[in-house]
mmCIF file of C-alpha atoms and ligand atoms in Angstrom:
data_model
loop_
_atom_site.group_PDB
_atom_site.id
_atom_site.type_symbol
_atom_site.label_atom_id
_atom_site.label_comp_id
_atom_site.label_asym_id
_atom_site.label_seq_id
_atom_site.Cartn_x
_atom_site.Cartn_y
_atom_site.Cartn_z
ATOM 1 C CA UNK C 24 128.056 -78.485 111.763
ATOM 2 C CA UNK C 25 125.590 -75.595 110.901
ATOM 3 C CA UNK C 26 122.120 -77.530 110.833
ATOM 4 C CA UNK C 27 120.935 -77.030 106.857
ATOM 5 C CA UNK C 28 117.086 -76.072 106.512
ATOM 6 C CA UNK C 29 115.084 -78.929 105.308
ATOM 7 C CA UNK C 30 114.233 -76.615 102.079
ATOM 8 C CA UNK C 31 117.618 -76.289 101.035
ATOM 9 C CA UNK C 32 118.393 -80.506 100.540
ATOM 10 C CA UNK C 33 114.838 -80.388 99.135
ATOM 11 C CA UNK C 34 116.288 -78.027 95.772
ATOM 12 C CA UNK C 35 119.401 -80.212 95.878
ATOM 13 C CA UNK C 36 117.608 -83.391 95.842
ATOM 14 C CA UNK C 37 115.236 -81.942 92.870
ATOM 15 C CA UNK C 38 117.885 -80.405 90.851
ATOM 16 C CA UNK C 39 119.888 -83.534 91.009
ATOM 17 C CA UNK C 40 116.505 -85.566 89.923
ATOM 18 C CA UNK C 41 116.010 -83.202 87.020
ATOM 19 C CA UNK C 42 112.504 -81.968 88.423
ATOM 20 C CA UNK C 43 111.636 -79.008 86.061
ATOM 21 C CA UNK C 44 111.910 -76.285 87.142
ATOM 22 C CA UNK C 45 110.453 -73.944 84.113
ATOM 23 C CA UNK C 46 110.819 -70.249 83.276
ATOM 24 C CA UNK C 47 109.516 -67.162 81.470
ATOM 25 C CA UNK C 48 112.329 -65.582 79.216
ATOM 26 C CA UNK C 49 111.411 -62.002 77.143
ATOM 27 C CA UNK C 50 112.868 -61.607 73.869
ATOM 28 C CA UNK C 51 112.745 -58.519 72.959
ATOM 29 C CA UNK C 52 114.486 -57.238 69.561
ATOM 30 C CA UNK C 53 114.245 -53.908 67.459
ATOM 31 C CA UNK C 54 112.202 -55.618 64.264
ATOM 32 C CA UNK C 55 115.407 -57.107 61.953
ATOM 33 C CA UNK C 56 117.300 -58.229 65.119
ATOM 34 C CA UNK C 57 116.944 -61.861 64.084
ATOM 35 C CA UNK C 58 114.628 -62.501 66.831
ATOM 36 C CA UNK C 59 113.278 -65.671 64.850
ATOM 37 C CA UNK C 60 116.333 -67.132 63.507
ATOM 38 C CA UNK C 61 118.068 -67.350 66.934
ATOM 39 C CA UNK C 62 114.739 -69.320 68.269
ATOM 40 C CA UNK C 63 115.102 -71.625 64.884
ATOM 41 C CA UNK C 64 118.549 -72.624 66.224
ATOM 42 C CA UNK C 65 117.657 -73.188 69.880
ATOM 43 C CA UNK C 66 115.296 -75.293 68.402
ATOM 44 C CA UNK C 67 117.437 -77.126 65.861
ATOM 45 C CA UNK C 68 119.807 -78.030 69.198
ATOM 46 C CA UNK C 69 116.686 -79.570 71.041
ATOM 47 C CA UNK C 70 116.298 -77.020 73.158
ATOM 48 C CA UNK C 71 112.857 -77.585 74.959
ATOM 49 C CA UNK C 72 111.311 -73.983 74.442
ATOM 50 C CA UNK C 73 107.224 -73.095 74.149
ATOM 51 C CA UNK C 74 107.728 -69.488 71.861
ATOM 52 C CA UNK C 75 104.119 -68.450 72.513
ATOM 53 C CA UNK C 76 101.625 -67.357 69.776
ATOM 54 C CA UNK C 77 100.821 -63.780 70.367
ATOM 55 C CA UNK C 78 97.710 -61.469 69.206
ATOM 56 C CA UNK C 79 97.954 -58.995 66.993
ATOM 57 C CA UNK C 80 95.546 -56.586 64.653
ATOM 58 C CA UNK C 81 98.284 -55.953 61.809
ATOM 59 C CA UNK C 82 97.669 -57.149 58.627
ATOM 60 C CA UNK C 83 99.265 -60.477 57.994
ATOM 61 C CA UNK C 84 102.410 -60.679 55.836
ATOM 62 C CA UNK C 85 102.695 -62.390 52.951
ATOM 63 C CA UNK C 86 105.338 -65.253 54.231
ATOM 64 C CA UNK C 87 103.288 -65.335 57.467
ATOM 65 C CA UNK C 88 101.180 -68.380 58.781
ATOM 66 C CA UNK C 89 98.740 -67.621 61.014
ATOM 67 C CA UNK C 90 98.399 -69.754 64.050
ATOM 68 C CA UNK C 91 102.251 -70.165 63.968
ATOM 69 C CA UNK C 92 103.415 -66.358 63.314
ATOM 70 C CA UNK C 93 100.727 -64.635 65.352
ATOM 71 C CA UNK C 94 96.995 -64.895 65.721
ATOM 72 C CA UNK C 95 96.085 -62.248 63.879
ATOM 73 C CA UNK C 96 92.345 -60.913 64.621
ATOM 74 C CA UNK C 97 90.307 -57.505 64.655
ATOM 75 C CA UNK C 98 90.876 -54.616 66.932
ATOM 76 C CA UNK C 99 86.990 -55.800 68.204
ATOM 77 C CA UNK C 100 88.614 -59.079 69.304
ATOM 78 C CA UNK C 101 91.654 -58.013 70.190
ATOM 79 C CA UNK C 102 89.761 -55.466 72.619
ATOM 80 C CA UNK C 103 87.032 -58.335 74.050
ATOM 81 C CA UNK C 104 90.660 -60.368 74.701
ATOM 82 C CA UNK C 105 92.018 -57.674 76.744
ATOM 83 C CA UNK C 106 88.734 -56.518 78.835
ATOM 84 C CA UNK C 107 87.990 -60.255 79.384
ATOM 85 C CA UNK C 108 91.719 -60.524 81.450
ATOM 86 C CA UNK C 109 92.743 -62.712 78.971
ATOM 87 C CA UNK C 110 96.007 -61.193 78.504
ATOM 88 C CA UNK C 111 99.261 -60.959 80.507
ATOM 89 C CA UNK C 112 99.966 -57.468 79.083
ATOM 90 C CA UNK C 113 99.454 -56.152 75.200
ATOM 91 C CA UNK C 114 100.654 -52.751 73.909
ATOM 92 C CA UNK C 115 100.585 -50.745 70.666
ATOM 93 C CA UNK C 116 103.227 -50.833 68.228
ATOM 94 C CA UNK C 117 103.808 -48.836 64.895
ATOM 95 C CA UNK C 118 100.255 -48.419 65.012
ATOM 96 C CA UNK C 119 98.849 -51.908 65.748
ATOM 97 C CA UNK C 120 97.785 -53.407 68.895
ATOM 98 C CA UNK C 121 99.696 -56.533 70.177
ATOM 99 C CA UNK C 122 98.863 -59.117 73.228
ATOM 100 C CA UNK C 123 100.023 -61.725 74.690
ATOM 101 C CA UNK C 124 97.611 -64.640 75.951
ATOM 102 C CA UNK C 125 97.871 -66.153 79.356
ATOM 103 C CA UNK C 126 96.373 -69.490 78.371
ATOM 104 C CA UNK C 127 99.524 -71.237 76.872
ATOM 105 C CA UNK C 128 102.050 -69.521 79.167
ATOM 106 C CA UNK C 129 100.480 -71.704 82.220
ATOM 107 C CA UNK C 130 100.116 -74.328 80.183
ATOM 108 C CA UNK C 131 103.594 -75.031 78.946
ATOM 109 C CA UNK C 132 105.088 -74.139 82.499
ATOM 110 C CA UNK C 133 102.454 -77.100 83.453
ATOM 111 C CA UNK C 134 103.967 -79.127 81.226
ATOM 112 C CA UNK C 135 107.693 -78.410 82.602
ATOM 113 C CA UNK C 136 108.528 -76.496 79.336
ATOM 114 C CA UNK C 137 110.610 -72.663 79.414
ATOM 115 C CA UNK C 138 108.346 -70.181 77.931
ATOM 116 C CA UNK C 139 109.673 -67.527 75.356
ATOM 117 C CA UNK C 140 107.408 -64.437 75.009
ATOM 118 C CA UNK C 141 109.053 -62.753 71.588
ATOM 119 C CA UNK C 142 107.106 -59.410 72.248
ATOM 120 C CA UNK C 143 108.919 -55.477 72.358
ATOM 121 C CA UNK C 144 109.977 -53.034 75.469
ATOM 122 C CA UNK C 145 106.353 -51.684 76.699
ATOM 123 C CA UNK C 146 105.327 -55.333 77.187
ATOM 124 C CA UNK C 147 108.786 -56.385 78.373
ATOM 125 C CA UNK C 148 108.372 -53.641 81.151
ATOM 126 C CA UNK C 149 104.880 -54.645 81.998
ATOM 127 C CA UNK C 150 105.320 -58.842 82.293
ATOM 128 C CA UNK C 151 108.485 -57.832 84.451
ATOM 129 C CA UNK C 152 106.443 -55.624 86.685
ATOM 130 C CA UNK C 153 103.594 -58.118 86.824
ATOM 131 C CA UNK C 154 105.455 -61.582 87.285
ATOM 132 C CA UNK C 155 108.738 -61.336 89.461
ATOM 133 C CA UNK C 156 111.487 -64.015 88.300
ATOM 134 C CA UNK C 157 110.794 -63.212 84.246
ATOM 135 C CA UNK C 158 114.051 -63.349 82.538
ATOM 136 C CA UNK C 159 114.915 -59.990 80.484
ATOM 137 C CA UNK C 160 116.831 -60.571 77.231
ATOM 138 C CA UNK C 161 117.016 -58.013 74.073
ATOM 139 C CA UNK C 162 118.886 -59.372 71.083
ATOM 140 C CA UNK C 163 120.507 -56.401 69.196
ATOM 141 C CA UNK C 164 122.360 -56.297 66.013
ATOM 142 C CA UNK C 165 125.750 -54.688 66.068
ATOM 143 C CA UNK C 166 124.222 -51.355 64.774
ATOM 144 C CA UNK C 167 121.869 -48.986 63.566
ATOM 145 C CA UNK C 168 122.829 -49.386 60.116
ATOM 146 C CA UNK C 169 123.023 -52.903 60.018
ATOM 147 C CA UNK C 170 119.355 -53.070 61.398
ATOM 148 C CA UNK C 171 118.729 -50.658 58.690
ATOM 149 C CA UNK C 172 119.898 -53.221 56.074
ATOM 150 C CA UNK C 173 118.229 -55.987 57.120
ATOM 151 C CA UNK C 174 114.962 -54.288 57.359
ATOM 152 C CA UNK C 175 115.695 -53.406 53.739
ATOM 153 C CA UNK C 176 116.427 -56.363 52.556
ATOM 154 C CA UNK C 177 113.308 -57.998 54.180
ATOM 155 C CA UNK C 178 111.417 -55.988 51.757
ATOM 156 C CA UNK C 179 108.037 -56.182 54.145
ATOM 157 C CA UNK C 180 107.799 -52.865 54.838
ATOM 158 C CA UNK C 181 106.625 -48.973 53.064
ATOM 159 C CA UNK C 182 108.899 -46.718 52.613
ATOM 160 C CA UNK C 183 107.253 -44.560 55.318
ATOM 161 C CA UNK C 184 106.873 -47.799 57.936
ATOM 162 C CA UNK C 185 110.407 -48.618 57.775
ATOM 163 C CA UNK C 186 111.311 -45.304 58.719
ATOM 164 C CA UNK C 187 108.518 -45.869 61.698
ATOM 165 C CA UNK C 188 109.854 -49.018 62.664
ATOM 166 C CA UNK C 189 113.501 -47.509 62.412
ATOM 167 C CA UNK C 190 112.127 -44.668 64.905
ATOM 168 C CA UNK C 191 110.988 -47.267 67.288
ATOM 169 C CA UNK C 192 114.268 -48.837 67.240
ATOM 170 C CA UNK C 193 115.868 -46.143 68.719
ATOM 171 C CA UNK C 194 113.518 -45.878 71.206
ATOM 172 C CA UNK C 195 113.927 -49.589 71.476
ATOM 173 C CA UNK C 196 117.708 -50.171 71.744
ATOM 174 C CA UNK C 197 117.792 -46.747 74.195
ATOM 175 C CA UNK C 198 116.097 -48.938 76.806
ATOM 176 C CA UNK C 199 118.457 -51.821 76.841
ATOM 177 C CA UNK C 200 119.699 -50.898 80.539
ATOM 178 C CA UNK C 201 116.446 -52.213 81.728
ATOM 179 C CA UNK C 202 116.903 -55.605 80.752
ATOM 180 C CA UNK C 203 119.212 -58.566 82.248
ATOM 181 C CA UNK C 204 120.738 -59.944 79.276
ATOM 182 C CA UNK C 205 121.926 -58.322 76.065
ATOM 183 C CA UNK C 206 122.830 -60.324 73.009
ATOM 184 C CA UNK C 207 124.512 -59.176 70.126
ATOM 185 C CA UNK C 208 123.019 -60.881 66.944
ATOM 186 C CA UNK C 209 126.150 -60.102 64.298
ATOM 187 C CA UNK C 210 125.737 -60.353 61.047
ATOM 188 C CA UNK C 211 127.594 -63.939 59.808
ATOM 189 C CA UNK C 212 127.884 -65.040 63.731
ATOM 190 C CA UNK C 213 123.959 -66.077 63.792
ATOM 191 C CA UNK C 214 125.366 -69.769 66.208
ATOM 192 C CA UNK C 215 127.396 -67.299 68.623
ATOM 193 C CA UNK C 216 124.292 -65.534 69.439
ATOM 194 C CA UNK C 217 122.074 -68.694 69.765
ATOM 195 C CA UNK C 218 125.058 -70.495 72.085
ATOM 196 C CA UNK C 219 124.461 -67.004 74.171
ATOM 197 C CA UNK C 220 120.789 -67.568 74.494
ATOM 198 C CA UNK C 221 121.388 -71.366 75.258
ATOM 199 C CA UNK C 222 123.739 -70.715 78.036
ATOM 200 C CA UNK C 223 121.586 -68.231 79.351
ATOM 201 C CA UNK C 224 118.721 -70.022 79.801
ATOM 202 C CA UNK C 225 121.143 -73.508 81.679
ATOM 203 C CA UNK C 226 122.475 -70.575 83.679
ATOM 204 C CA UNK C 227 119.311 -69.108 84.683
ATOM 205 C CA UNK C 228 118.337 -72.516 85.827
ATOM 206 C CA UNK C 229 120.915 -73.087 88.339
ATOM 207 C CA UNK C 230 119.384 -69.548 89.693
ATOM 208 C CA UNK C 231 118.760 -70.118 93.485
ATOM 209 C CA UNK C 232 115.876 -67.661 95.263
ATOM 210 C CA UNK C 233 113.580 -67.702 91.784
ATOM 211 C CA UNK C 234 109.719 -66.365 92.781
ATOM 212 C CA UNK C 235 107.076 -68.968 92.534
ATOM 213 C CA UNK C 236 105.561 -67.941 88.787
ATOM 214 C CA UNK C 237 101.739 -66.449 89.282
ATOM 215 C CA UNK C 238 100.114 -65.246 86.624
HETATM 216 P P1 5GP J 2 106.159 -57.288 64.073
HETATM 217 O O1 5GP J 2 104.992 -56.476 63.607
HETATM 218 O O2 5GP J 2 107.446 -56.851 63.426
HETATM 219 O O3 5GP J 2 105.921 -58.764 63.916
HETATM 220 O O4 5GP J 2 106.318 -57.040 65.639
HETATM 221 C C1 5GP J 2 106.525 -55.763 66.150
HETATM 222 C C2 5GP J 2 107.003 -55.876 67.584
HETATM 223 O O5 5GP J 2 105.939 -56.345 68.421
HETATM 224 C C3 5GP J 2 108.132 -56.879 67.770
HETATM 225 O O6 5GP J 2 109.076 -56.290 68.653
HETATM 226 C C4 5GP J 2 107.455 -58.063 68.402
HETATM 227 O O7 5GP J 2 108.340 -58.818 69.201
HETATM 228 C C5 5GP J 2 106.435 -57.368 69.260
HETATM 229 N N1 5GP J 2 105.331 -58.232 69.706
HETATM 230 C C6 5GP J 2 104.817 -59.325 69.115
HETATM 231 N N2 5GP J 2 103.815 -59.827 69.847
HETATM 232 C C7 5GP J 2 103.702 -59.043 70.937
HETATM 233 C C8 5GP J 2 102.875 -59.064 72.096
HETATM 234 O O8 5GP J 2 102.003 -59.906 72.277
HETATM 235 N N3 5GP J 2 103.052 -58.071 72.999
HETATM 236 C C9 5GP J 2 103.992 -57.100 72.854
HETATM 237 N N4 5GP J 2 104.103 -56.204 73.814
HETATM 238 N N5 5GP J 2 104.808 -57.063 71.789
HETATM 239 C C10 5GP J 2 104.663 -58.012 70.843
#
């Protein structure tokens, strides 16, 4: 019989124990995608996720908390965060600057927990480039003009930043082809798309050859 390297009955034996074995997933979404209602129902199934709290300098919105939505401080912080390497990437977005801190991503992977960075293309690019092994997902809804709607009915936005933010969806959805996974968020089918993101995540965890995460 072919002699089996040591390492190999070592993943079998941990696998088969349940050892974590946690991961970094992107979500990225053109703004209206649903990005937040899909994480609701991973979460309502039990689905052990850590959706990290990003930085941003954009004015809160009214049905935001902060703390849970974002961390929302002054382009002076945001800028001491970034030159002090606190960040695993950050990028600029309609106008306002957005980050992502390093601190919780090691410490949910410490705790065994899958980490969910909810954060748009640039940044996508960048944490892919920087961190082998991230898993790339964009959740899209099934078209332009439904994204249209929903940012619409959301009622958040100017007349003049919805047409920004339905620029930068373009831009957004043209860049799909870089990412691993695409889910379709249709209107009405809000559990198909969250039963996409669950299997993804069990699938990506019987990966074999996954990079060591270093941040
Ligand atoms: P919004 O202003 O609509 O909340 O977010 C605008 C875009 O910025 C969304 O695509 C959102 O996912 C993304 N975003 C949020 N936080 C971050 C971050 O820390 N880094 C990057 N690159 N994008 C982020």
């Amino acid at each position: 019989m072919t002699a089996v390297p040591e390492a190999v009955f070592e993943e079998i034996e941990a696998r088969a124990a349940g050892v974590p074995r946690p991961r970094i997933f992107v979500l990225s979404a053109a703004a209206g995608a649903g990005k937040d209602s899909v994480l609701a129902g991973l979460r309502r199934r039990g689905v052990p996720i850590h959706v990290v709290v990003t930085y941003t300098t954009r004015p809160q919105r009214e049905s935001e908390v902060a703390g849970v939505d974002y961390r929302f401080i002054t382009r002076e912080a945001f800028e001491r965060l970034r030159d002090n390497d606190e960040l695993l990437e950050h990028a600029e977005y309609a106008g306002h600057f957005y980050g992502t801190p390093k601190r919780p991503i090691v410490e949910a992977l410490a705790r065994g927990e899958d980490v969910i960075l909810k954060i748009e293309v640039q940044g996508a690019a960048t944490v892919t480039r920087k961190v082998p092994g991230v898993v790339l997902i964009f959740l899209s809804p099934e078209s332009l003009e439904e994204l249209e709607r929903r940012l619409r009915e959301r009622r958040t936005e100017s007349p003049e930043q919805l047409q920004r933010r339905l620029a930068a969806a373009g831009r957004e959805l043209a860049r799909i082809p870089e990412y691993d996974y695409l889910v379709v968020n249709r209107r009405g089918y809000l559990e198909q798309a969250v039963d996409q993101l669950e299997h993804i995540i069990a699938a990506e965890h019987c990966r074999v050859n996954v990079p060591p995460i270093r941040l």
